[in-house]
XYZ file of C-alpha atoms in Angstrom:
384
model
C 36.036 32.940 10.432
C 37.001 29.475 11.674
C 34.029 27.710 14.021
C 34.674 24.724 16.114
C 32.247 22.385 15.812
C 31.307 19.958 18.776
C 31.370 15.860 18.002
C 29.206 12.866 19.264
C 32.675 11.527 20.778
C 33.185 15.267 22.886
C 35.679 16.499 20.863
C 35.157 19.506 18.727
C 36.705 20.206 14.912
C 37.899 23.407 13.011
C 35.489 24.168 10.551
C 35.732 26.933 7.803
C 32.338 28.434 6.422
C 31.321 28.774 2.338
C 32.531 32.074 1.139
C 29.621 32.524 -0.937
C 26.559 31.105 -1.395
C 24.110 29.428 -4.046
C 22.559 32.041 -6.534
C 18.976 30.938 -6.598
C 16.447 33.614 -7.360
C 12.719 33.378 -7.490
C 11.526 31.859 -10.508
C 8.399 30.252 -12.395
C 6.345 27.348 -10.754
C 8.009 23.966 -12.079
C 5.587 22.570 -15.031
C 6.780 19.149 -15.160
C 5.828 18.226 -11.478
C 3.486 19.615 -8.804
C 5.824 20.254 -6.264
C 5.121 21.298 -2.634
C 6.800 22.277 0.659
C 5.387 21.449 3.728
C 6.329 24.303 5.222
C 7.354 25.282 9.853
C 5.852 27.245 11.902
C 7.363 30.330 13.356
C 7.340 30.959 17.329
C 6.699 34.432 19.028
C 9.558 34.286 20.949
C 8.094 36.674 23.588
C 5.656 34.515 24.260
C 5.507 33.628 28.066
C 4.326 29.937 27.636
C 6.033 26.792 28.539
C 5.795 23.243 27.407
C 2.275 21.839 27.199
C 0.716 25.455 26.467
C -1.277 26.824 23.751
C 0.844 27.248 20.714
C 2.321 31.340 20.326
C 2.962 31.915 16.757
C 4.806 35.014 15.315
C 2.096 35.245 12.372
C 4.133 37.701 10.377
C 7.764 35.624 10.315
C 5.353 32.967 9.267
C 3.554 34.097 6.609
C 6.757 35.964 5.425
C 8.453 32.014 4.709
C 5.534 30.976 3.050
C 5.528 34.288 0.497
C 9.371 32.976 0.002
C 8.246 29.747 -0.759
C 5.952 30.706 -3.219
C 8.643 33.449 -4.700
C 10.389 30.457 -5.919
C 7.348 28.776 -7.400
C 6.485 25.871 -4.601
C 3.015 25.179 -3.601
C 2.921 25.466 0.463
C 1.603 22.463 1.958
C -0.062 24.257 5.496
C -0.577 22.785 8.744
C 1.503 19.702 8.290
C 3.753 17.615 10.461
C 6.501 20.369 9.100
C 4.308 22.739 11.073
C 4.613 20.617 14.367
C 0.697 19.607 13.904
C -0.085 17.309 17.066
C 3.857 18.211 17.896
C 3.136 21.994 20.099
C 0.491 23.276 17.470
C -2.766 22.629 18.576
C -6.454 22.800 16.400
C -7.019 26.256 16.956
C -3.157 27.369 15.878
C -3.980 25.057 12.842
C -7.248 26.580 12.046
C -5.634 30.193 12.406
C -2.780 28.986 10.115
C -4.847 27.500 7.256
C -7.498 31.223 7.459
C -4.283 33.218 7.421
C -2.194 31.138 4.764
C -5.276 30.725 2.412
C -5.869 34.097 2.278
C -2.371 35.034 2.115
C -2.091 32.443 -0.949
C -5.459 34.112 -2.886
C -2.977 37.521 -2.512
C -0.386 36.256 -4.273
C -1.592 33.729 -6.190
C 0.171 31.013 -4.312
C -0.539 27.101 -4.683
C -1.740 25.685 -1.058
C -3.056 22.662 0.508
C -3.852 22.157 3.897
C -3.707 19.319 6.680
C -7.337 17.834 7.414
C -7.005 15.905 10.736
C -8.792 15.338 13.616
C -6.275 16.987 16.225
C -9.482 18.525 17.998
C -10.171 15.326 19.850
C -9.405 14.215 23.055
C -8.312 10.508 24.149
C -10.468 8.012 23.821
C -12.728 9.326 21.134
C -15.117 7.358 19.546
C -15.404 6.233 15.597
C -17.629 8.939 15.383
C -16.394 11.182 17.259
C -13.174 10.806 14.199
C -16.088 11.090 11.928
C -16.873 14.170 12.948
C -14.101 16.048 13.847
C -12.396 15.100 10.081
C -15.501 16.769 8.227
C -15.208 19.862 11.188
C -11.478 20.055 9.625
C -12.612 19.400 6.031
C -15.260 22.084 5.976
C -12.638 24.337 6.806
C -10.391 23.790 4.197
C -12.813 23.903 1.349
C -14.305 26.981 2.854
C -11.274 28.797 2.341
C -10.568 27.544 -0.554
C -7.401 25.277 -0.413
C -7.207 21.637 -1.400
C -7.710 19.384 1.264
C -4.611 16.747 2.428
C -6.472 14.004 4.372
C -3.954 13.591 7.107
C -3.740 9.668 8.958
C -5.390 10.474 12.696
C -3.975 9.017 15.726
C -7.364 9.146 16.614
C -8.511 6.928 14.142
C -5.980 4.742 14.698
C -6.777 4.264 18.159
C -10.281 3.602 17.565
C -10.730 1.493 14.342
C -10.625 -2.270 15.026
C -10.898 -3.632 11.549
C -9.559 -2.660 7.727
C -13.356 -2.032 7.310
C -13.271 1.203 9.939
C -10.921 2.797 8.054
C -12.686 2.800 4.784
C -16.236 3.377 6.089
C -14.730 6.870 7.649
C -12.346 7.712 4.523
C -14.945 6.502 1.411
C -17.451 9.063 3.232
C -14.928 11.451 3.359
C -14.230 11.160 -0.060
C -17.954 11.293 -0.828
C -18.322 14.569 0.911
C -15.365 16.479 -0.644
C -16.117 18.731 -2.940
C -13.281 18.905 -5.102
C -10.458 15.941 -5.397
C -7.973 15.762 -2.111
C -4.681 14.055 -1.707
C -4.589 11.364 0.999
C -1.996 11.386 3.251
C -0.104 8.084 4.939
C 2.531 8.883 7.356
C 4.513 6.152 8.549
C 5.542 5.251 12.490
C 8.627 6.634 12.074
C 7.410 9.843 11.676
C 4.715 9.122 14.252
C 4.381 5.741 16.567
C 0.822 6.391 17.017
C 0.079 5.613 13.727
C 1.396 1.929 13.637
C -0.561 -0.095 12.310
C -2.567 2.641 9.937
C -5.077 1.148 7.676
C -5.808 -1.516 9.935
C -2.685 -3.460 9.701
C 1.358 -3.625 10.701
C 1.686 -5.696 7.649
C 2.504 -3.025 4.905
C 1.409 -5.568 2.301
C -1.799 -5.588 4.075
C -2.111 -1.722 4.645
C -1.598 -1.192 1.088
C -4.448 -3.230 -0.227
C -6.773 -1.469 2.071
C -5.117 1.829 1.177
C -5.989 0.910 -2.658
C -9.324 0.027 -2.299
C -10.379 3.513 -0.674
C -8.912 5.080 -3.813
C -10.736 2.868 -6.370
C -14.224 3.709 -4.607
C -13.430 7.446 -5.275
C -10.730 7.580 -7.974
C -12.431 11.071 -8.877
C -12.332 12.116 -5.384
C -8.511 11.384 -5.302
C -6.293 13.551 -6.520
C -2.592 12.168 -4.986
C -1.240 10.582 -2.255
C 1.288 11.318 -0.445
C 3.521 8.752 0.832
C 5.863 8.977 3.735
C 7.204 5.377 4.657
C 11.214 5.967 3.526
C 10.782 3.124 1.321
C 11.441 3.671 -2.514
C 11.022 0.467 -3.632
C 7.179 0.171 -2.036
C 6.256 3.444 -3.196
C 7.372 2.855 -6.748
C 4.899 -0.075 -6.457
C 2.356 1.893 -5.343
C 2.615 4.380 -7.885
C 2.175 1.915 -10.283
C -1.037 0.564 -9.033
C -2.410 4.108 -8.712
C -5.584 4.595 -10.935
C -5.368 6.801 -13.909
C -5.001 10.173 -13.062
C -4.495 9.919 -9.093
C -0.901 11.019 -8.228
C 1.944 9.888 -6.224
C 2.959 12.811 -4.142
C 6.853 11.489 -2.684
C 7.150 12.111 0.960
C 9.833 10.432 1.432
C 12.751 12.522 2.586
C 15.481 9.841 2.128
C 15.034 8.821 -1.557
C 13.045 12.080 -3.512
C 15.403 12.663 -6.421
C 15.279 9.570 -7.679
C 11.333 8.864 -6.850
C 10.952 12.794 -8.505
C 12.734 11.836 -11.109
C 11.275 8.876 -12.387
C 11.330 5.843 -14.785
C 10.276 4.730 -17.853
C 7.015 3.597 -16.385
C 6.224 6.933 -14.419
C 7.386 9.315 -11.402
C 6.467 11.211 -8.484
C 5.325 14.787 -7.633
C 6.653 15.872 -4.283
C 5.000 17.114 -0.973
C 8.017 17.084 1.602
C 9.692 18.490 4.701
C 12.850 18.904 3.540
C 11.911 21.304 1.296
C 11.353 23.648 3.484
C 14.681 24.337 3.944
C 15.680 23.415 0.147
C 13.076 25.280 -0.987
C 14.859 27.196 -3.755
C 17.323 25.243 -4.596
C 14.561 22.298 -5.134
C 12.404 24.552 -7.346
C 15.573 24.916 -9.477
C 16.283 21.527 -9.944
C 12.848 20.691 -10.796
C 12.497 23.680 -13.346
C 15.571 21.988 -14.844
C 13.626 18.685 -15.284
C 11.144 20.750 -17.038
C 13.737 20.722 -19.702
C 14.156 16.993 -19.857
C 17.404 17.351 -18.061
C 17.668 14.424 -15.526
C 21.223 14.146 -15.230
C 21.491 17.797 -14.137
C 18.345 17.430 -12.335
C 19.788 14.700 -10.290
C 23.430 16.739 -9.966
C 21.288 19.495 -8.421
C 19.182 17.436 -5.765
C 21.398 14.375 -5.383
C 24.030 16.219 -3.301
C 20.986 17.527 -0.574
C 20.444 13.809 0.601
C 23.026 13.667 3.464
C 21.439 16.580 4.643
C 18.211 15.126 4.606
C 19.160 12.025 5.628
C 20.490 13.506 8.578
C 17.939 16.368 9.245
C 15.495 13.054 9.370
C 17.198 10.515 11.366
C 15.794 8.812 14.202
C 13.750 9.674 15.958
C 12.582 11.041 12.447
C 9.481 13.140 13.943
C 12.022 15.219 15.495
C 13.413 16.336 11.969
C 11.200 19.715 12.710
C 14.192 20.715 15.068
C 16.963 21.073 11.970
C 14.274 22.615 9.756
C 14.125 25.860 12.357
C 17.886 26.085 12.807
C 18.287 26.191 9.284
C 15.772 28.639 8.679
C 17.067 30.880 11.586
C 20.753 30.580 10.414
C 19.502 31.584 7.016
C 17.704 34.665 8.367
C 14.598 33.783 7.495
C 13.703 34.458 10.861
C 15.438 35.955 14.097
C 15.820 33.602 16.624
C 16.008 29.490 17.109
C 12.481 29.208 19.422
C 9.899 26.927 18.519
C 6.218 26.031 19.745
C 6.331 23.710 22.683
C 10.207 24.066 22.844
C 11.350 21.612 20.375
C 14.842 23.526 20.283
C 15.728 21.060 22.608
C 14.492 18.173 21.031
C 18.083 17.709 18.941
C 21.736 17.077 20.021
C 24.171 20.159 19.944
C 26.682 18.131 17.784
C 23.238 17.011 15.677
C 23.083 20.662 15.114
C 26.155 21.554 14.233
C 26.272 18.787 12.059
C 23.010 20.125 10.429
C 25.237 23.028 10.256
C 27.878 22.268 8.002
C 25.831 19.933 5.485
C 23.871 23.283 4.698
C 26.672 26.172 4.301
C 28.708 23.005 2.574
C 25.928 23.108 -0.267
C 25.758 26.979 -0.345
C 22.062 26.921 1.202
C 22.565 30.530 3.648
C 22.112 33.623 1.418
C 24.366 35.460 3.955
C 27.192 32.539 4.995
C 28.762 34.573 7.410
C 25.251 35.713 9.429
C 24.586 32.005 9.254
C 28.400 31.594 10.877
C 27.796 34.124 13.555
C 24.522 32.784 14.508
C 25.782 29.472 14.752
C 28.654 31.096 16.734
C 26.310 32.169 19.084
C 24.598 29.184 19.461
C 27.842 27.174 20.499
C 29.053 29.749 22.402
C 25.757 29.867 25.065
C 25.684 26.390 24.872
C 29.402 26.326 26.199
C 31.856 25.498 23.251
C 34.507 27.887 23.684
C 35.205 29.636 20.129
């Protein structure tokens, strides 16, 4: 099967899918790193909603990704940005999510955390109306017993006016969690809203107020996660990190590198694009278990065009190429997503998407991925 591929300049190019694909079966949880995958959503695609409406999820294509996830020995990380949190799945999707994933995780003895936000609120809340809507979300999550991920709040960062704000509301956070949480700082390029986070647009600044909530709870702290697409300042970071808080990468541009590490330390891993590198990532990182960087890094260092490209601007869109792939690699049956983010990404950014993935052998079934991309260009009117 030959598939013509559309280009940015309106042309379209012969492409030839992978015979065969990567041989990646499930296997132990890595040991060297604590390594999660913030894990999409699944649409009900018979779901007669439009834009704007209550999120329809297919519960049991959903929970079915997650059981692969953990077949392979990654920790889901539930009710993320991955999941389209604040992006067409609203509080009470999220709160149905985290019930159904925790308990779904207890089954099978899966690792999970789960997004603590305050997504409940309206515009315009008050400081304590953030207050309260992050220990709502908190209680949650402890009462089914996942670890908490204390998500950065548009909310919060509408309503804080000072450095101070933001550690008043995240030292009593801290103070009220029961067991240690990882704290969460999502750059604007994954969401605008949250310029400025931590009180300033000076990252210098943001950090030093990021650091000082840790060293009032260091006990309370068990990572962060970091998503800023900046090595460099997160290797920084890590090193400043108190003993025994972690340094969760999020960054979806640099992660074998930041996984792998220096002679001064390295970073666990909580990202998107492992959703849809899930087993192949697990492998790689069981390979580091053996001390193996170099074949580590010949594993994972080949998946960062595909990344890169899956998360280029506008990055928050990235959700959009996670879907196709898992649709093209029949993880589910159809390309629909909650609030119709289908749209949200070119045709040729698709294809595109495409060809990095069957290129590194990531479709069980190549040519079901090459028929349902067929179909895709076909309704969407390139002539095959």
């Amino acid at each position: 099967m030959t598939l013509r591929l559309p280009s940015p300049d309106g042309t379209t190019r012969p492409y030839e899918p992978r015979p065969t694909p990567l041989t990646l079966s499930p296997g132990p949880t890595p040991r060297s790193r604590t390594v999660f995958s913030a894990a999409h959503v699944v649409a009900d695609p018979y779901a007669d909603v439009s834009p704007g409406s209550p999120a329809a999820v297919d519960w049991e294509a959903t929970l079915a990704f997650r059981r692969h996830l953990w077949s392979h020995g990654l920790g889901v990380a539930e009710a993320m940005d991955t999941a389209q949190r604040g992006m067409g799945l609203d509080w009470p999707a999220a709160a149905e999510l985290i019930r159904r994933s925790a308990a779904e995780a207890r089954a099978v003895g899966g690792l999970i955390a789960c997004g603590v936000g305050t997504d409940q609120l309206g515009p315009s809340a008050t400081l304590p109306q953030v207050w309260s809507a992050y220990e709502e979300q908190l209680a949650l999550v402890e009462g089914v017993g996942a670890q908490p991920i204390l998500m950065a709040s548009r909310a919060l960062a509408a309503a804080a006016r000072s450095p101070e704000d933001y550690a008043a509301v995240y030292t009593d956070l801290l103070r009220q969690a029961s067991e240690p949480v990882i704290l969460h700082w999502l750059g604007p390029m994954f969401d605008p809203a949250l310029d400025g986070y931590w009180g300033s647009s000076d990252l210098d600044e943001a950090t030093e107020t990021f650091l000082k909530v840790i060293a009032a709870h260091p006990d309370k702290v068990d990572g962060i996660k970091v998503s800023l697409l900046d090595a460099r300042r997160e290797v920084a970071l890590r090193r400043r990190l108190p003993d025994g808080v972690r340094c969760y990468t999020g960054d979806d541009f640099n992660y074998p590198e930041l996984i792998a590490g220096d002679e001064q330390g390295f970073s666990h891993a909580l990202l998107g694009i492992f959703d849809p590198l899930g087993p192949l990532a697990a492998e790689a990182v069981r390979v580091l278990d053996k001390g193996d960087t170099a074949a580590f890094r010949a594993l994972l260092d080949p998946t960062v065009d595909l990344s890169r490209h899956l998360f280029a601007p506008p990055t928050r869109f990235y959700k959009t190429g996670v879907v196709l792939l898992a649709w093209l690699a029949g993880h589910q049956s159809h390309f629909t997503m909650v609030g119709g983010l289908q749209s949200a990404r070119s045709l040729p950014h698709l294809a595109r998407a495409y060809e990095l993935a069957d290129g590194l052998g990531l479709f069980p079934d190549p040519a079901l991925a090459a028929a349902r991309m067929t179909s895709l260009l076909t309704v969407s009117g390139v002539p095959q």
